[in-house]
Tab-separated table of C-alpha atoms and ligand atoms in Angstrom:
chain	number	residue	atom	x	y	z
A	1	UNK	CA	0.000	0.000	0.000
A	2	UNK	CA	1.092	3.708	-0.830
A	3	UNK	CA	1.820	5.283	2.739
A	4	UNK	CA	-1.298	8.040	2.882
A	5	UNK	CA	-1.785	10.421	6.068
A	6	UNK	CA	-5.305	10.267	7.428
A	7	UNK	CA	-5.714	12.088	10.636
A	8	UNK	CA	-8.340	11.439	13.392
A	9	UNK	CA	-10.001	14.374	12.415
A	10	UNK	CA	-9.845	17.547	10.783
A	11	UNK	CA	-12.481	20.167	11.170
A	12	UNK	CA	-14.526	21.501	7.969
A	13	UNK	CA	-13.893	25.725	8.097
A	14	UNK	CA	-14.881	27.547	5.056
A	15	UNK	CA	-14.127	30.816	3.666
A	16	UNK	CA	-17.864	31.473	4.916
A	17	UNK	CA	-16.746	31.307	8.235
A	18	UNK	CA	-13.596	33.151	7.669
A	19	UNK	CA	-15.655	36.078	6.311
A	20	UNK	CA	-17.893	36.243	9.443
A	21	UNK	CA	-15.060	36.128	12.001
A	22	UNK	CA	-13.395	38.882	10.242
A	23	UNK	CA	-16.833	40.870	9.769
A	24	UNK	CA	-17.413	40.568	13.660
A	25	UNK	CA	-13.891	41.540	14.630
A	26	UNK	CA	-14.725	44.820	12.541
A	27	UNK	CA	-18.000	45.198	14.157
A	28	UNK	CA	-16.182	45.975	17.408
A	29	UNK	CA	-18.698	43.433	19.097
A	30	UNK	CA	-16.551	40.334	19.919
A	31	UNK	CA	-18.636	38.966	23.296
A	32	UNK	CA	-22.193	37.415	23.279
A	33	UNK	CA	-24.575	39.751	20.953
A	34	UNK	CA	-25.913	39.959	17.743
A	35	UNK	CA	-24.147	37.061	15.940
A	36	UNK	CA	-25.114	34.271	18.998
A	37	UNK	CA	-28.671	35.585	19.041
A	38	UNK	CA	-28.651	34.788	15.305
A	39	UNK	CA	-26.965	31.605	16.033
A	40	UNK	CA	-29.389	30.429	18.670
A	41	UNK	CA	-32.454	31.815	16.628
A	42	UNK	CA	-31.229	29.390	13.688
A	43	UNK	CA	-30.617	26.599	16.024
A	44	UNK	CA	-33.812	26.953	17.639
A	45	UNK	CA	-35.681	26.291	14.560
A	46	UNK	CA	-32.939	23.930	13.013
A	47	UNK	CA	-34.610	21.345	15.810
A	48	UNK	CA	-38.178	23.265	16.229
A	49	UNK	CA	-37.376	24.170	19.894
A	50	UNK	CA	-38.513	26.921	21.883
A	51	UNK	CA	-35.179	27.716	23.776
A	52	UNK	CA	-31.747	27.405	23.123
A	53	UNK	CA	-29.122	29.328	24.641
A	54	UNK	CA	-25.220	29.649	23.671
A	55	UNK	CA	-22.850	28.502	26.115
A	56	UNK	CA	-19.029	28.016	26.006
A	57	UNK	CA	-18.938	24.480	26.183
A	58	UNK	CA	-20.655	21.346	26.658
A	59	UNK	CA	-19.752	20.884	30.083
A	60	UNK	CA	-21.228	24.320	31.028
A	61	UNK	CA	-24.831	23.462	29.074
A	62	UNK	CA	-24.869	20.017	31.210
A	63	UNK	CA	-24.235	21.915	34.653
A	64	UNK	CA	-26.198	24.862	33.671
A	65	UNK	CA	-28.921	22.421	33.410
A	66	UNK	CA	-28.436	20.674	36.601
A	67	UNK	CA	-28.146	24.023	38.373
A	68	UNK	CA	-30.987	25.332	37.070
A	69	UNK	CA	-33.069	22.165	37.408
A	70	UNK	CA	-31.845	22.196	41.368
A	71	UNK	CA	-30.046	19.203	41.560
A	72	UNK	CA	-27.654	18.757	44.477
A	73	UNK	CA	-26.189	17.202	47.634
A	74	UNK	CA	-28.031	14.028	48.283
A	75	UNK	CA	-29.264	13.665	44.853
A	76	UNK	CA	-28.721	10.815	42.588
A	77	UNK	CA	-28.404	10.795	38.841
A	78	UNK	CA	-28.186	7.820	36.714
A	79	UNK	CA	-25.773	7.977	33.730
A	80	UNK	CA	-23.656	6.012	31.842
A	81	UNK	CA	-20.055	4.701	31.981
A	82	UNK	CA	-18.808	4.864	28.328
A	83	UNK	CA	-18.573	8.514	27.979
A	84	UNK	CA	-16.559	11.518	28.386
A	85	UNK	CA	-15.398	12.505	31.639
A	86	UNK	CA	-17.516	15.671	31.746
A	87	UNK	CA	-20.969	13.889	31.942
A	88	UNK	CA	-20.117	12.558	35.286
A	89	UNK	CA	-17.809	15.643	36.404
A	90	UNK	CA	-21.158	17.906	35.848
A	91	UNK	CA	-23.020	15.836	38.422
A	92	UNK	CA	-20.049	16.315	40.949
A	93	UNK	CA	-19.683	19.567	40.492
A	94	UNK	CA	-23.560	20.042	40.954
A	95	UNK	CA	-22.683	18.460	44.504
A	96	UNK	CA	-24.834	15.421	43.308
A	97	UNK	CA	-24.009	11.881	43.297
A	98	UNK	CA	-23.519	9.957	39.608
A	99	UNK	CA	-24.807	6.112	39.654
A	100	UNK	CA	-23.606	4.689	36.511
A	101	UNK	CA	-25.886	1.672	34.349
A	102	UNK	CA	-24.150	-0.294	32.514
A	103	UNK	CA	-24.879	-0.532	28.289
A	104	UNK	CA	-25.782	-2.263	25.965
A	105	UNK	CA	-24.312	-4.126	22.778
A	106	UNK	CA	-24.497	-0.866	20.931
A	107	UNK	CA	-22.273	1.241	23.456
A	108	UNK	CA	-25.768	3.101	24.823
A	109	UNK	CA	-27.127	2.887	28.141
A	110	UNK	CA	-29.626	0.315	29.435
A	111	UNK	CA	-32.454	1.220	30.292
A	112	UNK	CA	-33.023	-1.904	32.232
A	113	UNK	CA	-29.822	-0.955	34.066
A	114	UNK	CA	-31.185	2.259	34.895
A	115	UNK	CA	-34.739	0.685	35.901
A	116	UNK	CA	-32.424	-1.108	38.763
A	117	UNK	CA	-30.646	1.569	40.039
A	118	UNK	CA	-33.230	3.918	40.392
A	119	UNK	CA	-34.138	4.625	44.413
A	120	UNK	CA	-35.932	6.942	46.566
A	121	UNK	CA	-32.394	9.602	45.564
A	122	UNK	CA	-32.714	9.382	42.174
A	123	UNK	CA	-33.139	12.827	40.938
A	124	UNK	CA	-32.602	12.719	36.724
A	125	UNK	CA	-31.137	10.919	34.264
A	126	UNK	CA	-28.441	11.171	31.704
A	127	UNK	CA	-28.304	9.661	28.667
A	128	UNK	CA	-25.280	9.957	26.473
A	129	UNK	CA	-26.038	9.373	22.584
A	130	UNK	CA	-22.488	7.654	21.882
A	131	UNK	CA	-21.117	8.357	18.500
A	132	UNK	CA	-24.193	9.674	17.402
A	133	UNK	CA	-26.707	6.880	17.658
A	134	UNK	CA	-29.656	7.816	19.645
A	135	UNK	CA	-30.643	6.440	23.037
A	136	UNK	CA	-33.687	4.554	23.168
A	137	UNK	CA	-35.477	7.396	24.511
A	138	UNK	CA	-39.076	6.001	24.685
A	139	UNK	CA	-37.721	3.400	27.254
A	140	UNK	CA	-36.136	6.768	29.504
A	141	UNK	CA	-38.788	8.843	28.801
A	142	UNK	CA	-41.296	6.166	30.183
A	143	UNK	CA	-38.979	5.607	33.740
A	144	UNK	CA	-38.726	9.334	34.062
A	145	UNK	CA	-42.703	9.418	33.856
A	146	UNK	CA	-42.773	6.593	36.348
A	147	UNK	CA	-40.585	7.632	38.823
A	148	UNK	CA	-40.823	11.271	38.221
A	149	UNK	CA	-37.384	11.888	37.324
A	150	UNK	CA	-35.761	14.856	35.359
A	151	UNK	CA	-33.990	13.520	31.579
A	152	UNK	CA	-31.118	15.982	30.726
A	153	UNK	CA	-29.803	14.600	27.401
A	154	UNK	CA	-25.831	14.864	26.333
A	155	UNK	CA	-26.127	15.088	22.827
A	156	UNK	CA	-22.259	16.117	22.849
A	157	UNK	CA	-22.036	13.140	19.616
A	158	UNK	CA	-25.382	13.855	18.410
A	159	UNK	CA	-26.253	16.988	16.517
A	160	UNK	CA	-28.015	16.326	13.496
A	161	UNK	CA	-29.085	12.544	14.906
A	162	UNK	CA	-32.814	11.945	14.557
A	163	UNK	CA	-35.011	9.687	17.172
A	164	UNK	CA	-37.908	8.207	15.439
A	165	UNK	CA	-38.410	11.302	12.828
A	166	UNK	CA	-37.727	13.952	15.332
A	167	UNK	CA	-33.972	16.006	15.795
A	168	UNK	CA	-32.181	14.715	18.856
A	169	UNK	CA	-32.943	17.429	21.536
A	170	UNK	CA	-36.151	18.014	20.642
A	171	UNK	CA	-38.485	15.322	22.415
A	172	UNK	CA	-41.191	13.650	20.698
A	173	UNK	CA	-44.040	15.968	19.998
A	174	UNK	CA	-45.966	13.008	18.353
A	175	UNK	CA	-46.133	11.675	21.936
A	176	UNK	CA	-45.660	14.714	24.306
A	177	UNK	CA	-42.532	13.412	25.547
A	178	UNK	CA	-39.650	15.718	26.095
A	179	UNK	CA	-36.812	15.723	27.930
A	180	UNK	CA	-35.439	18.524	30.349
A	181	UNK	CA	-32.819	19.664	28.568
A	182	UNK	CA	-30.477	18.796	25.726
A	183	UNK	CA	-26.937	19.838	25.421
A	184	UNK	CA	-24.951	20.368	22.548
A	185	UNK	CA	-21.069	20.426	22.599
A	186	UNK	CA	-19.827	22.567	19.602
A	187	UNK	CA	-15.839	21.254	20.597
A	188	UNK	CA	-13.366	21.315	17.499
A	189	UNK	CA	-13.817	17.837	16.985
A	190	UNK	CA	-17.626	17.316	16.934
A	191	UNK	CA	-19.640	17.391	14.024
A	192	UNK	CA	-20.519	21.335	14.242
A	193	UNK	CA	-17.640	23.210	15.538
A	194	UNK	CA	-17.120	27.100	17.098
A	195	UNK	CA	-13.611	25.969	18.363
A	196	UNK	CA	-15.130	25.539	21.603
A	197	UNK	CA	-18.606	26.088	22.506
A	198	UNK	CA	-22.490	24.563	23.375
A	199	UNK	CA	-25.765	25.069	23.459
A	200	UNK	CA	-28.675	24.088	25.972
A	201	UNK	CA	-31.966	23.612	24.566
A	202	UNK	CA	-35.434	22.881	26.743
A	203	UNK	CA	-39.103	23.351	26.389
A	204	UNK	CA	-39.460	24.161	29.865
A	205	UNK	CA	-39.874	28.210	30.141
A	206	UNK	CA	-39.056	28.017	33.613
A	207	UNK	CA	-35.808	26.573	32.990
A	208	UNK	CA	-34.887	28.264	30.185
A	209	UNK	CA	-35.315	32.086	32.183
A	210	UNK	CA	-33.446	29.957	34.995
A	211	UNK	CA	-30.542	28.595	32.925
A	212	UNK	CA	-30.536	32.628	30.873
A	213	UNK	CA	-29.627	34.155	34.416
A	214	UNK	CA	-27.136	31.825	36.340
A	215	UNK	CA	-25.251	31.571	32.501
A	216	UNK	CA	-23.884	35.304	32.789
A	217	UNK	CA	-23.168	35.750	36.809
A	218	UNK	CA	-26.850	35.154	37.558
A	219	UNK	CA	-27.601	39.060	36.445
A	220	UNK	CA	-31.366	39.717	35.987
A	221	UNK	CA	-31.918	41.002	32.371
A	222	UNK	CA	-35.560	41.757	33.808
A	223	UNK	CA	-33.835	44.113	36.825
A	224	UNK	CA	-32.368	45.763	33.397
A	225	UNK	CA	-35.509	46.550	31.758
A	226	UNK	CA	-37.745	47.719	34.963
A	227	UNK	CA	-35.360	50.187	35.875
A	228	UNK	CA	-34.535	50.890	32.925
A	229	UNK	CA	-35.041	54.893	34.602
A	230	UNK	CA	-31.844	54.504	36.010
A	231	UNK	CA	-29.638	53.909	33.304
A	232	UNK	CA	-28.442	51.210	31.169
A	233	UNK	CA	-25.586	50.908	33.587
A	234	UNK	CA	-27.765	49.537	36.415
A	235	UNK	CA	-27.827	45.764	37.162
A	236	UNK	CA	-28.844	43.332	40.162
A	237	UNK	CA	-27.379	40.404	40.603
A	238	UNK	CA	-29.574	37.476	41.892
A	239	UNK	CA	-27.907	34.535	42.187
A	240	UNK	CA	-24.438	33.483	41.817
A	241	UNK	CA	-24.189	32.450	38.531
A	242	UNK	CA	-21.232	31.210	36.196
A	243	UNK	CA	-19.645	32.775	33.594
A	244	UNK	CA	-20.998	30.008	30.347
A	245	UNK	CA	-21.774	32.469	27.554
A	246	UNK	CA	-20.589	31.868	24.028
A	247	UNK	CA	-18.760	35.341	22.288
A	248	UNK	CA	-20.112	36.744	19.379
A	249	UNK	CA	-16.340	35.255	17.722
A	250	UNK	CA	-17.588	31.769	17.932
A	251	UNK	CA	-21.098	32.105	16.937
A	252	UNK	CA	-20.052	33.461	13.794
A	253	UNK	CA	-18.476	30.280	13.084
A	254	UNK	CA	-21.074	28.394	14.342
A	255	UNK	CA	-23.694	30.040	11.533
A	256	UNK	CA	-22.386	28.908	9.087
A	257	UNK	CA	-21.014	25.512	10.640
A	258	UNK	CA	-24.868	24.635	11.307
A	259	UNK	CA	-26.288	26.037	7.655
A	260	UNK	CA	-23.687	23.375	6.660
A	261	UNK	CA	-24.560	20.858	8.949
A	262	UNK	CA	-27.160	18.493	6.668
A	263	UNK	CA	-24.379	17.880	4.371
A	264	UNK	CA	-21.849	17.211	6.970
A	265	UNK	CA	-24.455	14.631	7.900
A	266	UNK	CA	-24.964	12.929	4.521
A	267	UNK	CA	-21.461	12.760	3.937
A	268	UNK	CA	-20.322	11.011	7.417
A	269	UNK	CA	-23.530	8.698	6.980
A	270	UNK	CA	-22.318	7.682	3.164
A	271	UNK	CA	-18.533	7.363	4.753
A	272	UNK	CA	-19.668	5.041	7.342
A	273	UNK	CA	-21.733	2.664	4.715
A	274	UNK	CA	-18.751	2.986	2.539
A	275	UNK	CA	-16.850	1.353	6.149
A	276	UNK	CA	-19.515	-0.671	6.413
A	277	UNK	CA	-19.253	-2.160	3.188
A	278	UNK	CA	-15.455	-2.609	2.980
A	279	UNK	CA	-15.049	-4.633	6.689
A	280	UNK	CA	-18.756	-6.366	6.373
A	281	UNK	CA	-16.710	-9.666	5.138
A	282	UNK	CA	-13.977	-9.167	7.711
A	283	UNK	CA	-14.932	-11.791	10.990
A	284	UNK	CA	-12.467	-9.679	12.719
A	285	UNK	CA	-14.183	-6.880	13.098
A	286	UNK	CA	-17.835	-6.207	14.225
A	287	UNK	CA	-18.723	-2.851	12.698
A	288	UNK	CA	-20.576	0.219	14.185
A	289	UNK	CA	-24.073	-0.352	15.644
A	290	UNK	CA	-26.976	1.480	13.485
A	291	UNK	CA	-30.738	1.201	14.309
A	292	UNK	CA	-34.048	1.460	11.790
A	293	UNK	CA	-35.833	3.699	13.247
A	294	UNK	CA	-32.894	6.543	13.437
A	295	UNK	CA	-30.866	8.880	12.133
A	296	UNK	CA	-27.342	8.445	12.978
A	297	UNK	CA	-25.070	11.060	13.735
A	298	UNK	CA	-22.301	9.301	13.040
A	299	UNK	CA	-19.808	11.701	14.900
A	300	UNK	CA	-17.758	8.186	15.552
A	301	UNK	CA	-17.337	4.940	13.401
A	302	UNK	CA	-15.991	3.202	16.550
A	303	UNK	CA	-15.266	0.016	15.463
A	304	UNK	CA	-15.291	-3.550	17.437
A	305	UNK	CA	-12.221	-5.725	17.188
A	306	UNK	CA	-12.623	-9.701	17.771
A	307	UNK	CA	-9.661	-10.184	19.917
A	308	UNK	CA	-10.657	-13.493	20.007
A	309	UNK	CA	-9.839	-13.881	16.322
A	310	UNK	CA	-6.501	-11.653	16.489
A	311	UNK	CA	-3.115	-11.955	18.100
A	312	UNK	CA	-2.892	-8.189	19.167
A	313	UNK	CA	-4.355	-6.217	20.931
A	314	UNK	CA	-6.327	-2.738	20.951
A	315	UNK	CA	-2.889	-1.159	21.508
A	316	UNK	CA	-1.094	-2.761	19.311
A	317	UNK	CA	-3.543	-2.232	16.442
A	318	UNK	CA	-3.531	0.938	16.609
A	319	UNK	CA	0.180	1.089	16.872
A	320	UNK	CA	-0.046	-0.534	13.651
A	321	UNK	CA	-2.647	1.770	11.803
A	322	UNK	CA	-0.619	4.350	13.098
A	323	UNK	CA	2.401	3.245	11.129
A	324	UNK	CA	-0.075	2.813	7.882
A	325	UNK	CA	-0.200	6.954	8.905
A	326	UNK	CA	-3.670	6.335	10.395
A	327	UNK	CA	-4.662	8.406	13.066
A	328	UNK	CA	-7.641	6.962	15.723
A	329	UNK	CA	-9.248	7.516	18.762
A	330	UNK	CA	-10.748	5.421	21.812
A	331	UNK	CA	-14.228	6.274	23.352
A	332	UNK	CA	-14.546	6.108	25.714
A	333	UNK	CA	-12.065	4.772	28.457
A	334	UNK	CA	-15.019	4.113	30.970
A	335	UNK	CA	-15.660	6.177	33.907
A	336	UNK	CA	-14.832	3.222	36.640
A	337	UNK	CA	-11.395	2.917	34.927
A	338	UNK	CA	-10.271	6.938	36.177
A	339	UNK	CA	-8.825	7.743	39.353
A	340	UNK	CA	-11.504	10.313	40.509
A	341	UNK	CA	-14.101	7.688	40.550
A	342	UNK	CA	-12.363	5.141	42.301
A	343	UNK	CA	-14.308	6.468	45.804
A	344	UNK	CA	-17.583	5.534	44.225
A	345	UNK	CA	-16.978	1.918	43.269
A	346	UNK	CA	-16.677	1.298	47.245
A	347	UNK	CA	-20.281	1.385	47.941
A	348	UNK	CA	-21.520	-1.637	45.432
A	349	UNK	CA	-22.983	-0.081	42.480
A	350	UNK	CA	-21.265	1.052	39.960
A	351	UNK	CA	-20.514	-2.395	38.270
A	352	UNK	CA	-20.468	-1.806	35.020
A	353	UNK	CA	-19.061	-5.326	33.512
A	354	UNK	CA	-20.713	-5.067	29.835
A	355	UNK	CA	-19.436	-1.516	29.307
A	356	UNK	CA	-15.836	-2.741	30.661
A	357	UNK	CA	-15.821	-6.000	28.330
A	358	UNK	CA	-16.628	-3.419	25.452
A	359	UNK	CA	-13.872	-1.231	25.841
A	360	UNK	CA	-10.848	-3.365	25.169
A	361	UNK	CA	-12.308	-3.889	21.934
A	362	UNK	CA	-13.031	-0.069	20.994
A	363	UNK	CA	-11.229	1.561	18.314
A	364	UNK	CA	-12.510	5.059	16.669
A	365	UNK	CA	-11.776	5.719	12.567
A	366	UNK	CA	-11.700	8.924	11.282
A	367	UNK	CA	-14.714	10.127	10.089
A	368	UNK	CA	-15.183	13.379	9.186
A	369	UNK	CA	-16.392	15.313	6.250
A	370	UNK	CA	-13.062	16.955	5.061
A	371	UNK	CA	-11.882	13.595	4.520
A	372	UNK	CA	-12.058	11.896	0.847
A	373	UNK	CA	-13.551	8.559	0.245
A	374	UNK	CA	-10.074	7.474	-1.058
A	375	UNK	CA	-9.119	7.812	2.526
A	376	UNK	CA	-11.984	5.879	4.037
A	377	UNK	CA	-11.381	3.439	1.168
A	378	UNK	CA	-7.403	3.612	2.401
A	379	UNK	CA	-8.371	3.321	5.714
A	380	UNK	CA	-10.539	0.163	5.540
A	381	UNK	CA	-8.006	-1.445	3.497
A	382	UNK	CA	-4.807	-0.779	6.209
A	383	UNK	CA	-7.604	-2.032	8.815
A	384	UNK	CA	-7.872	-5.098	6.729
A	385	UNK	CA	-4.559	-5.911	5.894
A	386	UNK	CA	-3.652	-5.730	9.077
A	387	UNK	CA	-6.433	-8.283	10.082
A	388	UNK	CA	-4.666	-10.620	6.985
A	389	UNK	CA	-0.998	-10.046	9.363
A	390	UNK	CA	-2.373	-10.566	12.485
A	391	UNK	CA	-5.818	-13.048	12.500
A	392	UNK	CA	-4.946	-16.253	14.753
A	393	UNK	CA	-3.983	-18.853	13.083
A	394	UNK	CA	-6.183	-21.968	12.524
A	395	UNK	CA	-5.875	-24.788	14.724
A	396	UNK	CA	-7.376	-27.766	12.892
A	397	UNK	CA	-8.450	-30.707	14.269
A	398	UNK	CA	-5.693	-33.311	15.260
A	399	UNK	CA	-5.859	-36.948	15.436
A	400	UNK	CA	-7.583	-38.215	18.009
A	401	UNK	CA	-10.344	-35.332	17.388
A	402	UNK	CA	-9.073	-32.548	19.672
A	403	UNK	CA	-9.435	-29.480	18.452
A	404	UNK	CA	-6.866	-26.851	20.245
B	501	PLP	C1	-17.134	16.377	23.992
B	501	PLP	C2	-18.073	15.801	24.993
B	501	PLP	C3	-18.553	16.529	26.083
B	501	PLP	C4	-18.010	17.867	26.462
B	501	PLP	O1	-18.123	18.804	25.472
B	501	PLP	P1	-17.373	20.212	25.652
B	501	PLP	O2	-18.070	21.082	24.671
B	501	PLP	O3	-15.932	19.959	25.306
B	501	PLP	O4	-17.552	20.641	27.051
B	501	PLP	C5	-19.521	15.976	26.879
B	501	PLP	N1	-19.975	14.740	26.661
B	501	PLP	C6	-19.501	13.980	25.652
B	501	PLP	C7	-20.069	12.617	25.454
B	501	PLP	C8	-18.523	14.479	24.801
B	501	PLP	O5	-18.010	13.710	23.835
């Protein structure tokens, strides 16, 4: 094979967005104005939600959320253990307690799990949409009904994913379920980039006036307008909020990232069939979970190695894509595996054995949009050959009929 360079990722910026950052450092507006109330206008109806509000990461739109939604000390919320660290720091830092469920096949989380961890504590839960492929949300929508618990998606992987005909984040207005809130991680590596940046979306007005204050210090916009008599200098401060808006720099990229994003969409979906297709005759390999009745993301083609039909391992493969100048990625090293949760595996939950039988066998292609199919094509074939160097060998049948 000719020696190509595919990285994990490279991020799709056009001259479009070029023109806007330049445009707003002319305006002489660089923070949170005109360009991220465009940007959350046109995400708003992008899913056909009532509220969505800029924030500078991820992480801030999942604790903004909790905040807002009061959960704290001697709450419990039930999320899962093949994610990023941030989904469980959230919950920390809300002074709550994360319970993790373990998954299923296709790297999402259980909802049976979750059925059986949910007590008299449980506050919320948390689903994660790994790679992109949507959580069965009709099974957490009907616990959270049940038990009366609070859903805050992290649809970090998921922008542009579709559950059952509807855009991840915005519920199921077929059936009048809905989650709490959504949250959106616009990161450099996910599938609609600002460099760094989020977005929290709900249909809850309560929430979303709650989440508006404690995002910019927890200053009263309302306090603004009714004394409006005493200048535009006056403020009041009501809580202590955070400091999680997105600058009027990144929305501009994040414009024209999301007018963008359908085609992004279709061209990661055709790049994972094309995957598909290559490594479907390959029995060393198990390729990347789909379902019917969604619309994958595909922000990951995390593929599943049969290290029972190879003599490496994880490590070593992708040592050895590395040297066919491959670059790939693990998701997610599970939550039980890091230091900082080693306190909560002490008290007897927490065992999370199909999620840690998963991992070993995790490895992450590049897939992304800027990439050409000659390099998913070159890709699938340095995965392959390297299945041809490394399969185990057959052990046939000896005499006597043992088979070793
Ligand atoms: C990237 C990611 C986050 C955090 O997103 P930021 O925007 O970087 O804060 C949260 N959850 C998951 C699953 C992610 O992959």
């Amino acid at each position: 094979m000719n020696l190509r360079h595919v990285p994990f990722h490279r991020p799709s910026i056009g001259q479009e967005e070029i023109d806007e950052v330049t445009s707003t450092l002319k305006s002489g507006w660089l923070t949170t104005g005109p360009r991220t109330a465009q940007f959350e206008r046109e995400f708003r109806e992008y899913l056909g939600v009532p509220n969505a509000l800029a924030v500078n990461s991820c992480t801030a739109a999942l604790h903004l959320a909790l905040s807002a939604l009061h959960i704290g000390p001697g709450a419990e919320v039930i999320t899962t253990p093949l994610t990023f660290c941030a989904s469980v720091n959230v919950i920390l830092h809300a002074g709550a307690t994360p319970v993790l469920a373990d998954v299923l096949a296709d790297g999402n989380i259980d909802p049976e799990s979750v059925a059986s961890l949910i007590t008299e504590r449980t506050r919320a839960i948390l689903p994660v949409h790994l790679a992109g492929l949507p959580v069965d949300m009709n099974a957490i929508w009907s616990l959270a009904r049940r038990h009366r618990l609070l859903v805050i998606e992290d649809c970090a992987h998921a922008v542009g994913a579709h559950y059952r005909g509807w855009p991840i984040g915005a519920g199921n207005p077929a059936s009048g379920d809905y989650s709490d809130a959504a949250a959106f991680s616009f990161y450099a590596t996910k599938n609609l980039t600002t460099g760094e940046g989020g977005m929290v979306t709900t249909h809850r007005e309560d929430l979303a006036e709650r989440m508006k204050i404690l995002c910019l210090h927890g200053i009263s916009k309302d306090a603004w307008n009714r004394y409006s008599d005493k200048g535009n200098w006056y403020y009041e401060v009501l809580v202590p909020g955070f400091k999680y808006n997105l600058s009027d720099l990144q929305s501009a990229i994040g414009i024209h990232q999301l007018r963008k994003l359908e085609a992004f969409t279709e061209t990661r979906a055709r790049y994972a069939a094309l995957y598909n297709q290559l490594l479907a005759n390959s029995p060393e390999f198990e390729l990347a979970p789909d379902k019917a009745d969604c619309r994958h993301a595909w922000h990951l083609y995390m593929l599943r190695l049969r290290l029972d039909k190879l003599d490496i391992n994880r490590a070593e493969f992708i040592s050895l894509l590395r040297e066919r100048g491959v670059g790939t990625s693990v998701h997610f090293i599970p939550i039980p595996l890091h230091p900082f949760f080693a306190p909560h595996l002490q008290d007897g939950r927490n065992q999370t054995p199909a999620a840690l039988a998963l991992y070993p066998r995790l490895v992450s292609l590049p897939l992304f949009p800027a990439m050409s199919e000659e390099d998913v094509v070159y890709v699938a074939g340095a995965v392959k050959e390297i299945a041809r160097e490394t399969r185990k060998a057959k052990v046939f049948a000896v005499s006597g009929g043992q088979l070793k």
